[in-house]
Amino acid sequence: MTFSPKSLLIVVPCYNEEAVLSETTSRLVALCRSLQDTQAVDRAAVLYVDDGSGDATWNCIEQHATAYPEVGGLKLAHNVGHQQALWAGLEYAARVADAAVSIDADLQDDVEAIVEMVDRWREGADVVFGVRRERRTDTCFKRTTALAFYSLMRRMNGNMVYNHADFRLMSRRALEALMAYPERNLFLRGMVASMGFPTARVYYDRQERFAGESKYPFRKMLAFAIDGITSFSVRPLQYISLLGLVFMAISFFAIVYGVVVWLEGRTIAGWTSLLVSLWFIGGALLLACGIIGEYVGKIYTEVKRRPRYFVEKDLKAKRLEQP
Ligand code: UDP
Ligand code: MG
């Protein structure tokens, strides 16, 4: 197969990342240059998507864009969250580049792995997943919760790629396919994995954050996990029905037991079991309502069809603008 390498855009969502951007830029620019020197691609550039940062992130991006022709930036008007910010960058990439790599700003993902991703792309893969080899740098807590989440996701929806977050390469064809998904509730790693097309995997070791702190505290992580499941699967709703059936079966035995006890004339003795089951069934009902509510909320945000983001400033990477 003859493949004429063209342009690659590295999309980097940033939220309050002033502490890491200099280092990230020097590493990514060096990578862009070596990709061009080795003729893996004709042109390579970096697109920072400033997700409504409150610090000097945008100033840094402007400075780097002036200093390096490989750097461009998109300033979103307000904070829309990691997934939407990434979407903004990928939508941009689908217009201007032949492939896009998404990577976090904090250098936790191995920049060098992009070289291998490009090789897989040139061999014909439309999606190349960056997969973490192991999680030595994560806390034990993050490791176990992540593992539990991936196995849960697997059960809900078979397409998840283990230990793959949002570090991946997508060809233009895959980007255009992704852009055809109209939903506002984004869980990109699940969407991309379910898309089809030839895929490949590249393994790398995940590092500690280079500087700054995680924008995903436990609360956000949990919300993201719930979002991932409810955006992808209606199985929790089926579990509710199943739970209802189990309770009905139990209540059948409870009725028989109640009648027998009543006939024996010692009804008052059942108080404890009544109290316990009352609380338990009440809790189960509330949980069921909550799960259904989660889906109703999703439908609500979907039907509103609100714009995903607004672009406040657009700094084009000079390298991509050249013919
Ligand atoms: N991020 C973003 N918008 C947000 C939160 C995070 O664009 O509202 C970016 C952040 O700048 C980083 C990436 O998403 O580039 C991943 O965030 P982080 O590294 O804090 O998450 P962690 O690696 O700890 O899960
Ligand atoms: Mg990180």
Short mmCIF file of C-alpha atoms and ligand atoms in Angstrom, two decimals:
data_model
loop_
_atom_site.label_atom_id
_atom_site.label_comp_id
_atom_site.label_asym_id
_atom_site.label_seq_id
_atom_site.Cartn_x
_atom_site.Cartn_y
_atom_site.Cartn_z
CA MET A 1 0.00 0.00 0.00
CA THR A 2 1.32 3.44 -0.84
CA PHE A 3 0.70 5.99 1.81
CA SER A 4 1.52 9.61 1.36
CA PRO A 5 1.96 11.04 4.85
CA LYS A 6 0.34 14.39 5.27
CA SER A 7 -0.53 16.50 8.26
CA LEU A 8 -0.87 15.55 11.90
CA LEU A 9 -2.42 17.69 14.62
CA ILE A 10 -1.73 16.99 18.27
CA VAL A 11 -4.72 18.15 20.31
CA VAL A 12 -4.08 19.09 23.93
CA PRO A 13 -6.93 20.18 26.22
CA CYS A 14 -5.70 22.50 28.98
CA TYR A 15 -7.44 23.68 32.09
CA ASN A 16 -5.26 25.79 34.40
CA GLU A 17 -2.07 24.23 33.10
CA GLU A 18 0.31 27.23 33.23
CA ALA A 19 2.78 25.18 35.26
CA VAL A 20 3.36 22.53 32.60
CA LEU A 21 2.90 24.27 29.28
CA SER A 22 6.53 25.30 28.66
CA GLU A 23 7.81 21.79 29.15
CA THR A 24 4.90 20.28 27.21
CA THR A 25 5.53 22.67 24.34
CA SER A 26 9.24 21.97 24.09
CA ARG A 27 8.64 18.23 24.08
CA LEU A 28 5.77 18.32 21.60
CA VAL A 29 7.52 20.75 19.26
CA ALA A 30 10.65 18.56 19.30
CA LEU A 31 8.46 15.60 18.46
CA CYS A 32 6.74 17.46 15.60
CA ARG A 33 10.12 18.35 14.15
CA SER A 34 11.48 14.83 14.39
CA LEU A 35 8.31 13.45 12.79
CA GLN A 36 8.88 15.81 9.89
CA ASP A 37 12.61 15.14 9.70
CA THR A 38 12.06 11.42 9.48
CA GLN A 39 9.31 12.09 6.94
CA ALA A 40 6.78 10.19 8.98
CA VAL A 41 4.45 13.11 8.24
CA ASP A 42 4.70 16.16 5.99
CA ARG A 43 3.53 18.60 8.59
CA ALA A 44 2.92 18.28 12.30
CA ALA A 45 1.48 20.83 14.68
CA VAL A 46 0.13 21.20 18.20
CA LEU A 47 -3.28 22.62 19.05
CA TYR A 48 -3.84 23.70 22.64
CA VAL A 49 -7.48 23.99 23.60
CA ASP A 50 -7.77 26.34 26.54
CA ASP A 51 -10.86 25.13 28.38
CA GLY A 52 -11.76 28.44 30.03
CA SER A 53 -8.75 28.49 32.36
CA GLY A 54 -8.66 31.02 35.16
CA ASP A 55 -4.86 31.30 35.24
CA ALA A 56 -2.26 32.41 32.70
CA THR A 57 -2.73 29.37 30.44
CA TRP A 58 -3.92 31.40 27.45
CA ASN A 59 -1.03 33.87 27.76
CA CYS A 60 1.40 30.97 27.73
CA ILE A 61 -0.29 29.53 24.66
CA GLU A 62 -0.05 32.89 22.87
CA GLN A 63 3.64 33.18 23.70
CA HIS A 64 4.37 29.67 22.48
CA ALA A 65 2.36 30.26 19.30
CA THR A 66 4.50 33.31 18.57
CA ALA A 67 7.73 31.49 19.33
CA TYR A 68 7.00 28.25 17.45
CA PRO A 69 5.32 27.92 14.05
CA GLU A 70 4.17 24.45 15.14
CA VAL A 71 1.92 25.77 17.92
CA GLY A 72 -1.67 26.95 17.61
CA GLY A 73 -4.42 27.52 20.13
CA LEU A 74 -8.14 27.62 20.57
CA LYS A 75 -9.54 29.57 23.49
CA LEU A 76 -12.97 28.40 24.58
CA ALA A 77 -15.26 31.02 26.06
CA HIS A 78 -15.89 29.04 29.25
CA ASN A 79 -15.01 25.80 31.00
CA VAL A 80 -16.87 22.96 29.30
CA GLY A 81 -14.94 20.02 30.74
CA HIS A 82 -12.21 17.77 29.43
CA GLN A 83 -14.34 15.71 27.02
CA GLN A 84 -16.03 18.69 25.36
CA ALA A 85 -12.74 20.58 25.13
CA LEU A 86 -11.20 17.57 23.44
CA TRP A 87 -14.17 17.41 21.10
CA ALA A 88 -13.59 21.05 20.14
CA GLY A 89 -9.99 20.22 19.24
CA LEU A 90 -10.93 17.09 17.30
CA GLU A 91 -13.62 18.93 15.36
CA TYR A 92 -10.95 21.46 14.40
CA ALA A 93 -8.57 18.66 13.44
CA ALA A 94 -11.20 16.97 11.26
CA ARG A 95 -11.20 20.14 9.16
CA VAL A 96 -7.50 20.83 8.85
CA ALA A 97 -5.50 17.63 9.37
CA ASP A 98 -5.24 14.08 8.09
CA ALA A 99 -4.92 12.65 11.57
CA ALA A 100 -5.13 13.85 15.14
CA VAL A 101 -3.52 12.66 18.35
CA SER A 102 -5.18 13.59 21.63
CA ILE A 103 -3.00 13.85 24.70
CA ASP A 104 -3.27 15.51 28.13
CA ALA A 105 -1.23 18.61 28.88
CA ASP A 106 0.41 17.18 31.99
CA LEU A 107 2.89 14.83 30.23
CA GLN A 108 1.58 11.77 32.05
CA ASP A 109 1.25 10.06 28.69
CA ASP A 110 4.44 9.21 26.86
CA VAL A 111 5.04 11.74 24.09
CA GLU A 112 7.44 9.34 22.35
CA ALA A 113 4.63 6.80 21.92
CA ILE A 114 3.19 9.13 19.27
CA VAL A 115 5.97 8.06 16.89
CA GLU A 116 4.75 4.49 17.10
CA MET A 117 1.13 5.64 16.75
CA VAL A 118 2.00 7.37 13.50
CA ASP A 119 3.68 4.17 12.26
CA ARG A 120 0.53 2.16 13.00
CA TRP A 121 -1.56 4.81 11.24
CA ARG A 122 0.69 4.64 8.20
CA GLU A 123 0.27 0.88 8.20
CA GLY A 124 -3.47 1.39 7.86
CA ALA A 125 -4.98 1.71 11.35
CA ASP A 126 -7.67 4.37 11.66
CA VAL A 127 -7.62 4.41 15.44
CA VAL A 128 -4.51 3.75 17.53
CA PHE A 129 -5.18 3.38 21.24
CA GLY A 130 -2.49 4.37 23.71
CA VAL A 131 -2.65 1.72 26.43
CA ARG A 132 -0.90 1.98 29.77
CA ARG A 133 1.40 -0.90 30.44
CA GLU A 134 0.97 -0.71 34.20
CA ARG A 135 -0.06 1.76 36.82
CA ARG A 136 2.93 1.96 39.11
CA THR A 137 2.73 5.74 39.48
CA ASP A 138 -0.95 5.74 40.47
CA THR A 139 -2.04 5.47 44.06
CA CYS A 140 -3.35 2.09 45.17
CA PHE A 141 -6.78 3.70 45.48
CA LYS A 142 -6.83 5.00 41.91
CA ARG A 143 -5.55 1.66 40.64
CA THR A 144 -8.28 -0.41 42.31
CA THR A 145 -11.10 1.99 41.49
CA ALA A 146 -9.94 2.18 37.86
CA LEU A 147 -9.77 -1.61 37.60
CA ALA A 148 -13.26 -1.96 39.10
CA PHE A 149 -14.54 0.64 36.67
CA TYR A 150 -13.07 -1.03 33.59
CA SER A 151 -14.47 -4.44 34.51
CA LEU A 152 -17.88 -2.89 35.23
CA MET A 153 -17.77 -1.06 31.89
CA ARG A 154 -16.83 -4.29 30.16
CA ARG A 155 -19.92 -5.96 31.56
CA MET A 156 -22.12 -3.05 30.50
CA ASN A 157 -20.62 -2.60 27.07
CA GLY A 158 -18.12 -5.01 25.54
CA ASN A 159 -16.13 -2.46 23.60
CA MET A 160 -14.00 -0.79 26.25
CA VAL A 161 -10.24 -0.98 25.83
CA TYR A 162 -8.58 -1.76 29.17
CA ASN A 163 -6.29 0.94 30.54
CA HIS A 164 -6.87 3.27 27.64
CA ALA A 165 -7.86 6.83 28.49
CA ASP A 166 -7.87 9.63 25.96
CA PHE A 167 -4.40 9.21 24.51
CA ARG A 168 -5.03 8.04 20.94
CA LEU A 169 -4.52 8.73 17.29
CA MET A 170 -7.45 9.00 14.90
CA SER A 171 -7.33 9.23 11.13
CA ARG A 172 -9.41 11.80 9.34
CA ARG A 173 -11.91 9.09 8.40
CA ALA A 174 -12.33 8.16 12.06
CA LEU A 175 -12.57 11.82 13.07
CA GLU A 176 -15.31 12.45 10.56
CA ALA A 177 -17.17 9.37 11.79
CA LEU A 178 -16.88 10.63 15.36
CA MET A 179 -18.26 14.01 14.36
CA ALA A 180 -21.41 12.26 13.14
CA TYR A 181 -22.30 11.35 16.76
CA PRO A 182 -24.82 13.96 17.81
CA GLU A 183 -24.87 13.34 21.57
CA ARG A 184 -23.88 15.97 24.11
CA ASN A 185 -23.01 13.49 26.84
CA LEU A 186 -19.55 12.52 25.74
CA PHE A 187 -17.56 9.50 26.78
CA LEU A 188 -15.05 9.58 23.97
CA ARG A 189 -13.07 6.45 24.79
CA GLY A 190 -16.27 4.38 24.65
CA MET A 191 -17.55 6.07 21.51
CA VAL A 192 -14.31 5.62 19.61
CA ALA A 193 -13.97 1.99 20.71
CA SER A 194 -17.45 1.19 19.41
CA MET A 195 -16.92 2.83 16.04
CA GLY A 196 -15.24 -0.01 14.19
CA PHE A 197 -12.52 0.68 11.56
CA PRO A 198 -9.09 -0.98 11.75
CA THR A 199 -7.51 -0.30 15.13
CA ALA A 200 -4.13 -0.84 16.74
CA ARG A 201 -2.62 -0.46 20.19
CA VAL A 202 0.55 1.14 21.40
CA TYR A 203 1.76 0.39 24.93
CA TYR A 204 3.48 2.95 27.15
CA ASP A 205 4.29 3.66 30.78
CA ARG A 206 2.30 6.37 32.45
CA GLN A 207 4.31 8.96 34.36
CA GLU A 208 3.54 11.20 37.30
CA ARG A 209 2.02 14.54 36.45
CA PHE A 210 4.92 16.83 35.40
CA ALA A 211 3.63 19.82 37.43
CA GLY A 212 0.39 21.29 38.71
CA GLU A 213 -2.32 19.12 40.19
CA SER A 214 -4.98 16.75 38.89
CA LYS A 215 -8.21 18.31 37.70
CA TYR A 216 -9.95 15.03 38.41
CA PRO A 217 -10.52 14.72 42.16
CA PHE A 218 -12.47 11.67 43.40
CA ARG A 219 -15.81 13.47 43.08
CA LYS A 220 -15.23 14.23 39.38
CA MET A 221 -13.83 10.76 38.74
CA LEU A 222 -16.98 9.18 40.17
CA ALA A 223 -19.21 11.50 38.15
CA PHE A 224 -17.24 10.61 35.03
CA ALA A 225 -17.58 6.88 35.74
CA ILE A 226 -21.36 7.15 36.25
CA ASP A 227 -21.54 9.24 33.11
CA GLY A 228 -19.58 6.65 31.20
CA ILE A 229 -21.94 3.88 32.19
CA THR A 230 -25.21 5.74 31.72
CA SER A 231 -24.13 7.25 28.39
CA PHE A 232 -23.36 3.83 27.08
CA SER A 233 -25.68 1.25 28.44
CA VAL A 234 -29.30 0.83 29.55
CA ARG A 235 -28.34 -2.28 31.45
CA PRO A 236 -28.72 -0.60 34.88
CA LEU A 237 -32.39 -0.09 34.02
CA GLN A 238 -32.72 -3.80 33.26
CA TYR A 239 -31.05 -4.60 36.59
CA ILE A 240 -33.75 -2.56 38.33
CA SER A 241 -36.48 -4.71 36.81
CA LEU A 242 -34.56 -7.81 37.80
CA LEU A 243 -34.23 -6.51 41.36
CA GLY A 244 -37.98 -5.85 41.40
CA LEU A 245 -38.64 -9.45 40.40
CA VAL A 246 -36.36 -10.77 43.12
CA PHE A 247 -38.17 -8.65 45.71
CA MET A 248 -41.53 -9.91 44.49
CA ALA A 249 -40.34 -13.48 44.90
CA ILE A 250 -39.12 -12.70 48.41
CA SER A 251 -42.36 -10.96 49.29
CA PHE A 252 -44.29 -14.07 48.24
CA PHE A 253 -42.47 -16.06 50.91
CA ALA A 254 -42.98 -13.19 53.34
CA ILE A 255 -46.73 -13.31 52.74
CA VAL A 256 -46.88 -17.04 53.37
CA TYR A 257 -44.81 -16.59 56.51
CA GLY A 258 -47.03 -13.71 57.68
CA VAL A 259 -50.21 -15.72 57.24
CA VAL A 260 -48.76 -18.72 59.06
CA VAL A 261 -47.62 -16.56 61.98
CA TRP A 262 -51.01 -14.84 62.09
CA LEU A 263 -52.79 -18.20 62.19
CA GLU A 264 -50.57 -19.26 65.05
CA GLY A 265 -51.62 -16.09 66.89
CA ARG A 266 -48.17 -14.55 67.55
CA THR A 267 -48.19 -11.59 65.15
CA ILE A 268 -46.41 -9.00 67.26
CA ALA A 269 -43.15 -10.95 67.05
CA GLY A 270 -42.67 -9.88 63.39
CA TRP A 271 -41.86 -6.27 64.23
CA THR A 272 -38.07 -6.49 63.69
CA SER A 273 -38.26 -8.19 60.33
CA LEU A 274 -40.93 -5.70 59.22
CA LEU A 275 -38.79 -2.75 60.21
CA VAL A 276 -35.72 -4.11 58.48
CA SER A 277 -37.48 -4.92 55.23
CA LEU A 278 -39.22 -1.54 55.23
CA TRP A 279 -35.90 0.27 55.29
CA PHE A 280 -34.34 -2.03 52.78
CA ILE A 281 -37.17 -1.82 50.26
CA GLY A 282 -37.36 1.94 50.76
CA GLY A 283 -33.65 2.20 49.98
CA ALA A 284 -33.94 -0.05 46.93
CA LEU A 285 -36.83 2.05 45.59
CA LEU A 286 -34.92 5.29 46.04
CA LEU A 287 -31.90 3.82 44.30
CA ALA A 288 -34.08 2.68 41.41
CA CYS A 289 -35.63 6.14 41.13
CA GLY A 290 -32.15 7.66 41.19
CA ILE A 291 -30.91 5.46 38.35
CA ILE A 292 -33.95 6.26 36.25
CA GLY A 293 -33.52 9.92 37.12
CA GLU A 294 -29.95 9.75 35.86
CA TYR A 295 -31.24 8.69 32.43
CA VAL A 296 -34.05 11.24 32.44
CA GLY A 297 -31.43 13.91 33.18
CA LYS A 298 -29.39 12.67 30.22
CA ILE A 299 -32.41 12.87 27.93
CA TYR A 300 -33.01 16.39 29.21
CA THR A 301 -29.51 17.59 28.33
CA GLU A 302 -29.70 15.84 24.96
CA VAL A 303 -33.04 17.32 23.88
CA LYS A 304 -31.91 20.83 24.72
CA ARG A 305 -29.28 20.54 21.96
CA ARG A 306 -27.22 23.28 23.46
CA PRO A 307 -24.01 24.26 21.66
CA ARG A 308 -21.07 22.27 22.96
CA TYR A 309 -18.68 25.21 23.26
CA PHE A 310 -17.93 28.68 21.99
CA VAL A 311 -14.60 29.69 20.51
CA GLU A 312 -13.39 33.01 21.83
CA LYS A 313 -10.01 33.14 20.07
CA ASP A 314 -8.42 31.06 17.37
CA LEU A 315 -4.65 31.14 16.93
CA LYS A 316 -3.74 29.17 13.85
CA ALA A 317 -0.53 27.19 13.86
CA LYS A 318 1.60 28.70 11.12
CA ARG A 319 3.01 25.34 10.25
CA LEU A 320 -0.43 24.01 9.25
CA GLU A 321 -1.38 27.14 7.36
CA GLN A 322 1.54 26.83 4.94
CA PRO A 323 0.64 25.05 1.72
N1 UDP B 1 -8.95 19.35 31.55
C1 UDP B 1 -9.76 20.19 30.78
N2 UDP B 1 -10.93 20.69 31.33
C2 UDP B 1 -11.33 20.38 32.60
C3 UDP B 1 -10.51 19.49 33.36
C4 UDP B 1 -9.34 18.99 32.80
O1 UDP B 1 -9.44 20.49 29.63
O2 UDP B 1 -12.38 20.86 33.03
C5 UDP B 1 -7.69 18.81 30.96
C6 UDP B 1 -6.45 18.99 31.80
O3 UDP B 1 -5.86 20.24 31.58
C7 UDP B 1 -5.57 17.85 31.31
C8 UDP B 1 -6.57 16.76 30.97
O4 UDP B 1 -7.84 17.41 30.83
O5 UDP B 1 -4.85 18.19 30.14
C9 UDP B 1 -6.64 15.67 32.02
O6 UDP B 1 -6.79 16.23 33.30
P1 UDP B 1 -5.91 15.77 34.55
O7 UDP B 1 -4.52 15.50 34.12
O8 UDP B 1 -6.09 16.79 35.62
O9 UDP B 1 -6.63 14.41 34.94
P2 UDP B 1 -5.96 13.06 35.55
O10 UDP B 1 -4.81 12.71 34.66
O11 UDP B 1 -5.53 13.41 36.92
O12 UDP B 1 -7.07 12.05 35.50
MG MG B 2 -3.31 13.88 34.26
#
